[in-house]
Amino acid sequence: MTGRTAAPAVRVVLTDDQPLVRTALRMVIAEVPDLEVVGEAGNGAKAVELAASLRPDVIVMDLRMPGTDGIEATRTITAEPGPSRVLVLTTFDDDHVYGALRAGASGFLVKDMGLDEILAAIRVVAAGDALIAPSVTRRLIKDLAGRSAPGTPRRELTAVTEREREVLTLIGGGLSNTEIAERLSISVATAKTYVTRLLAKLDARDRVQLVIIAYETGLVTVDRPAGPPGRPATVPRARHDHTIR
């Protein structure tokens, strides 16, 4: 009987200017079979170099580093076609959230989270989903609210149908594909199709980017409660599962 071939390990690059942080993460990752550290960088410039040469699945990225910082490195890495996705892991949750996610990061965690949570986040991001720590979610909502204040120029949506606008509004409101399907009385498969179309039409890397676009276009605000499709929705209070699906 032929045995199953094990799935290849998720290839990870660790980027942090503190060697002790990289060592701790490397030791933890070495204990699990589905993750593998293939490189380490002490600054953003080195992370960009390793992304190009190693093409890892996930780059764990600190933000505040000498020289090229994490946001600039993330912007450079995600601008190039390739498999690498960026998971920000930083000491700070009170600033740079919007900048990092706008630069293309697929996740944003803080270092005081449990190691198991960090490992789980690496797997989530490698699988193509997006994840934000609860405290970071609150900060992001606050940042986006300020950026969508009256008088702020709003990004325009083009080539997006009315139904796709409704779906984007609900994505911005924090709804999952299942919840979107229930709200619009469509199947989950159809909801996923709309999300896929929005990602392509809006050149968004993942669902985090769609949330940002929903705010930038004014489809979602934080001063009005969630309502039926077509009306602005607010991001709901934090839930236990902060994976954005």
Coordinates of C-alpha atoms in Angstrom, one line a residue:
M1 CA 0.0 0.0 0.0
T2 CA 1.4 3.4 -1.0
G3 CA 1.7 5.8 1.9
R4 CA 0.6 9.4 1.7
T5 CA 3.3 11.9 0.8
A6 CA 3.6 14.5 3.6
A7 CA 2.8 18.1 2.6
P8 CA 5.9 20.2 2.3
A9 CA 6.7 22.4 5.3
V10 CA 5.8 26.1 5.2
R11 CA 9.1 27.9 4.5
V12 CA 9.7 30.8 6.8
V13 CA 12.1 33.7 6.9
L14 CA 12.5 35.5 10.3
T15 CA 13.2 39.2 10.2
D16 CA 14.1 41.1 13.4
D17 CA 17.0 43.2 14.5
Q18 CA 17.1 41.4 17.9
P19 CA 19.0 38.0 17.5
L20 CA 17.4 36.7 20.7
V21 CA 13.9 37.1 19.2
R22 CA 14.9 35.3 16.0
T23 CA 16.6 32.5 18.1
A24 CA 13.5 32.0 20.2
L25 CA 11.2 31.8 17.2
R26 CA 13.6 29.5 15.4
M27 CA 13.7 27.1 18.3
V28 CA 10.0 27.0 18.6
I29 CA 9.5 26.5 14.8
A30 CA 12.1 23.7 14.8
E31 CA 9.8 21.7 17.1
V32 CA 6.9 21.5 14.7
P33 CA 7.1 19.4 11.5
D34 CA 5.0 21.6 9.2
L35 CA 7.1 24.8 9.5
E36 CA 10.7 25.4 8.6
V37 CA 13.0 28.4 9.0
V38 CA 15.0 28.8 5.8
G39 CA 16.6 32.2 6.5
E40 CA 17.0 35.0 8.9
A41 CA 17.4 38.8 8.5
G42 CA 18.4 41.5 10.9
N43 CA 17.0 44.4 8.8
G44 CA 14.5 45.1 6.1
A45 CA 17.1 45.2 3.3
K46 CA 18.2 41.7 4.0
A47 CA 14.6 40.5 4.2
V48 CA 14.0 41.9 0.7
E49 CA 17.2 40.1 -0.5
L50 CA 16.1 36.8 1.1
A51 CA 12.6 37.1 -0.3
A52 CA 14.0 37.3 -3.8
S53 CA 16.6 34.5 -3.4
L54 CA 14.7 32.0 -1.2
R55 CA 11.1 32.8 -2.2
P56 CA 9.8 31.7 1.2
D57 CA 6.1 31.2 1.9
V58 CA 5.9 33.5 4.9
I59 CA 8.2 36.3 6.1
V60 CA 7.8 37.2 9.8
M61 CA 8.6 40.9 9.8
D62 CA 9.5 43.3 12.6
L63 CA 8.7 46.9 11.9
R64 CA 11.2 49.1 13.7
M65 CA 14.6 48.2 12.4
P66 CA 17.7 50.2 11.5
G67 CA 18.0 51.2 7.8
T68 CA 15.1 49.8 5.7
D69 CA 12.2 49.4 8.2
G70 CA 9.6 46.7 8.1
I71 CA 7.0 48.7 6.2
E72 CA 9.3 49.6 3.4
A73 CA 10.5 46.1 3.2
T74 CA 7.0 44.8 3.1
R75 CA 6.0 47.2 0.4
T76 CA 9.0 46.1 -1.7
I77 CA 8.4 42.3 -1.2
T78 CA 4.7 42.4 -1.9
A79 CA 5.2 44.5 -5.0
E80 CA 7.0 41.6 -6.7
P81 CA 5.2 38.5 -8.0
G82 CA 5.9 35.5 -5.9
P83 CA 4.7 33.3 -3.1
S84 CA 6.0 35.3 -0.1
R85 CA 3.4 36.7 2.2
V86 CA 4.3 39.0 5.2
L87 CA 3.2 38.5 8.8
V88 CA 4.1 41.5 10.9
L89 CA 5.2 40.6 14.4
T90 CA 6.1 43.7 16.5
T91 CA 6.3 45.0 20.0
F92 CA 4.0 47.9 19.2
D93 CA 0.3 47.8 18.5
D94 CA -0.4 51.5 18.8
D95 CA 1.0 52.7 15.4
H96 CA 2.0 51.7 12.0
V97 CA -1.0 49.3 11.7
Y98 CA -2.5 51.0 8.6
G99 CA 0.9 51.6 7.0
A100 CA 1.9 47.9 7.3
L101 CA -1.3 46.5 6.0
R102 CA -1.5 49.1 3.2
A103 CA 2.0 48.1 2.3
G104 CA 0.8 44.5 1.7
A105 CA 1.1 42.7 5.0
S106 CA -1.3 39.8 5.4
G107 CA -1.2 39.8 9.1
F108 CA -0.3 41.9 12.1
L109 CA 0.5 40.4 15.5
V110 CA 2.2 41.7 18.7
K111 CA 5.1 39.9 20.4
D112 CA 3.3 39.4 23.7
M113 CA 1.0 36.8 22.1
G114 CA 1.5 33.2 22.9
L115 CA 4.0 31.2 20.8
D116 CA 1.2 28.8 19.8
E117 CA -0.8 31.7 18.5
I118 CA 2.2 33.0 16.5
L119 CA 2.7 29.5 14.9
A120 CA -1.0 29.3 14.1
A121 CA -0.8 32.8 12.5
I122 CA 2.1 31.7 10.3
R123 CA 0.0 28.7 9.1
V124 CA -3.1 31.0 8.5
V125 CA -1.1 33.5 6.4
A126 CA 0.7 30.7 4.4
A127 CA -2.7 29.3 3.5
G128 CA -3.7 32.6 1.9
D129 CA -5.9 34.0 4.7
A130 CA -5.3 37.1 6.7
L131 CA -5.1 37.6 10.4
I132 CA -4.9 40.5 12.8
A133 CA -4.5 40.5 16.6
P134 CA -7.5 41.7 18.5
S135 CA -5.7 44.8 20.0
V136 CA -4.4 45.6 16.5
T137 CA -7.9 45.3 15.0
R138 CA -9.2 48.0 17.4
R139 CA -6.3 50.3 16.4
L140 CA -6.9 49.7 12.7
I141 CA -10.6 50.6 13.1
K142 CA -9.6 53.8 14.8
D143 CA -7.1 54.7 12.1
L144 CA -9.5 53.9 9.3
A145 CA -12.2 56.0 11.0
G146 CA -9.9 59.0 11.0
R147 CA -8.9 58.5 7.4
S148 CA -12.5 58.4 6.3
A149 CA -13.5 61.6 8.1
P150 CA -15.6 64.2 6.3
G151 CA -13.7 66.1 3.7
T152 CA -11.1 63.3 3.1
P153 CA -10.8 62.5 -0.6
R154 CA -12.2 59.0 -1.2
R155 CA -10.9 56.3 -3.5
E156 CA -13.3 55.7 -6.4
L157 CA -14.6 52.3 -7.3
T158 CA -14.6 51.5 -11.0
A159 CA -15.8 48.4 -12.8
V160 CA -17.5 47.1 -9.7
T161 CA -21.1 46.0 -9.9
E162 CA -23.8 47.0 -7.4
R163 CA -23.9 43.5 -6.0
E164 CA -20.1 43.5 -5.6
R165 CA -20.4 46.8 -3.7
E166 CA -22.8 45.2 -1.4
V167 CA -20.4 42.3 -0.8
L168 CA -17.5 44.8 -0.3
T169 CA -19.6 46.7 2.3
L170 CA -20.2 43.5 4.2
I171 CA -16.5 42.5 4.0
G172 CA -15.7 45.9 5.5
G173 CA -18.2 45.2 8.2
G174 CA -16.2 42.1 9.3
L175 CA -18.6 39.5 7.9
S176 CA -17.4 36.1 6.9
N177 CA -18.3 34.4 3.6
T178 CA -21.0 32.4 5.4
E179 CA -22.5 35.5 7.0
I180 CA -22.4 37.4 3.7
A181 CA -24.2 34.5 2.0
E182 CA -26.9 34.6 4.7
R183 CA -27.3 38.4 4.5
L184 CA -27.6 38.3 0.7
S185 CA -29.6 35.0 0.5
I186 CA -27.0 33.5 -1.8
S187 CA -24.8 30.4 -1.5
V188 CA -21.4 30.4 0.3
A189 CA -19.8 29.4 -3.0
T190 CA -21.4 32.4 -4.7
A191 CA -20.2 34.7 -1.9
K192 CA -16.6 33.3 -2.4
T193 CA -16.9 34.0 -6.1
Y194 CA -17.8 37.7 -5.4
V195 CA -14.8 38.0 -3.1
T196 CA -12.5 36.5 -5.7
R197 CA -13.8 39.0 -8.3
L198 CA -13.3 41.9 -5.9
L199 CA -9.7 40.8 -5.2
A200 CA -9.0 40.8 -8.9
K201 CA -10.9 43.9 -9.9
L202 CA -9.4 46.0 -7.0
D203 CA -5.9 44.5 -7.2
A204 CA -6.2 43.5 -3.6
R205 CA -3.7 41.0 -2.2
D206 CA -6.1 39.6 0.4
R207 CA -9.2 40.3 2.5
V208 CA -7.4 42.8 4.8
Q209 CA -6.9 45.0 1.7
L210 CA -10.6 44.7 0.9
V211 CA -11.5 46.0 4.4
I212 CA -9.1 49.0 3.9
I213 CA -10.7 49.7 0.5
A214 CA -14.2 49.5 1.9
Y215 CA -13.2 52.4 4.3
E216 CA -11.2 54.4 1.7
T217 CA -14.2 54.4 -0.6
G218 CA -16.7 55.4 2.1
L219 CA -18.7 52.2 1.9
V220 CA -18.1 51.5 5.5
T221 CA -18.1 54.0 8.4
V222 CA -17.8 53.6 12.1
D223 CA -20.6 56.0 13.1
R224 CA -23.6 54.1 11.8
P225 CA -24.7 50.6 12.8
A226 CA -24.6 47.7 10.4
G227 CA -27.6 47.4 8.2
P228 CA -29.0 45.8 5.1
P229 CA -26.9 45.4 2.0
G230 CA -26.2 48.8 0.4
R231 CA -26.0 50.6 3.7
P232 CA -22.8 51.4 5.5
A233 CA -21.8 48.8 8.1
T234 CA -19.5 49.1 11.1
V235 CA -16.8 46.6 12.0
P236 CA -18.3 44.5 14.8
R237 CA -16.8 44.1 18.2
A238 CA -13.8 41.8 18.3
R239 CA -14.6 38.1 18.1
H240 CA -12.5 35.2 19.4
D241 CA -11.5 34.2 15.9
H242 CA -9.7 37.1 14.2
T243 CA -8.9 35.3 11.0
I244 CA -10.5 37.2 8.2
R245 CA -12.1 34.6 5.9

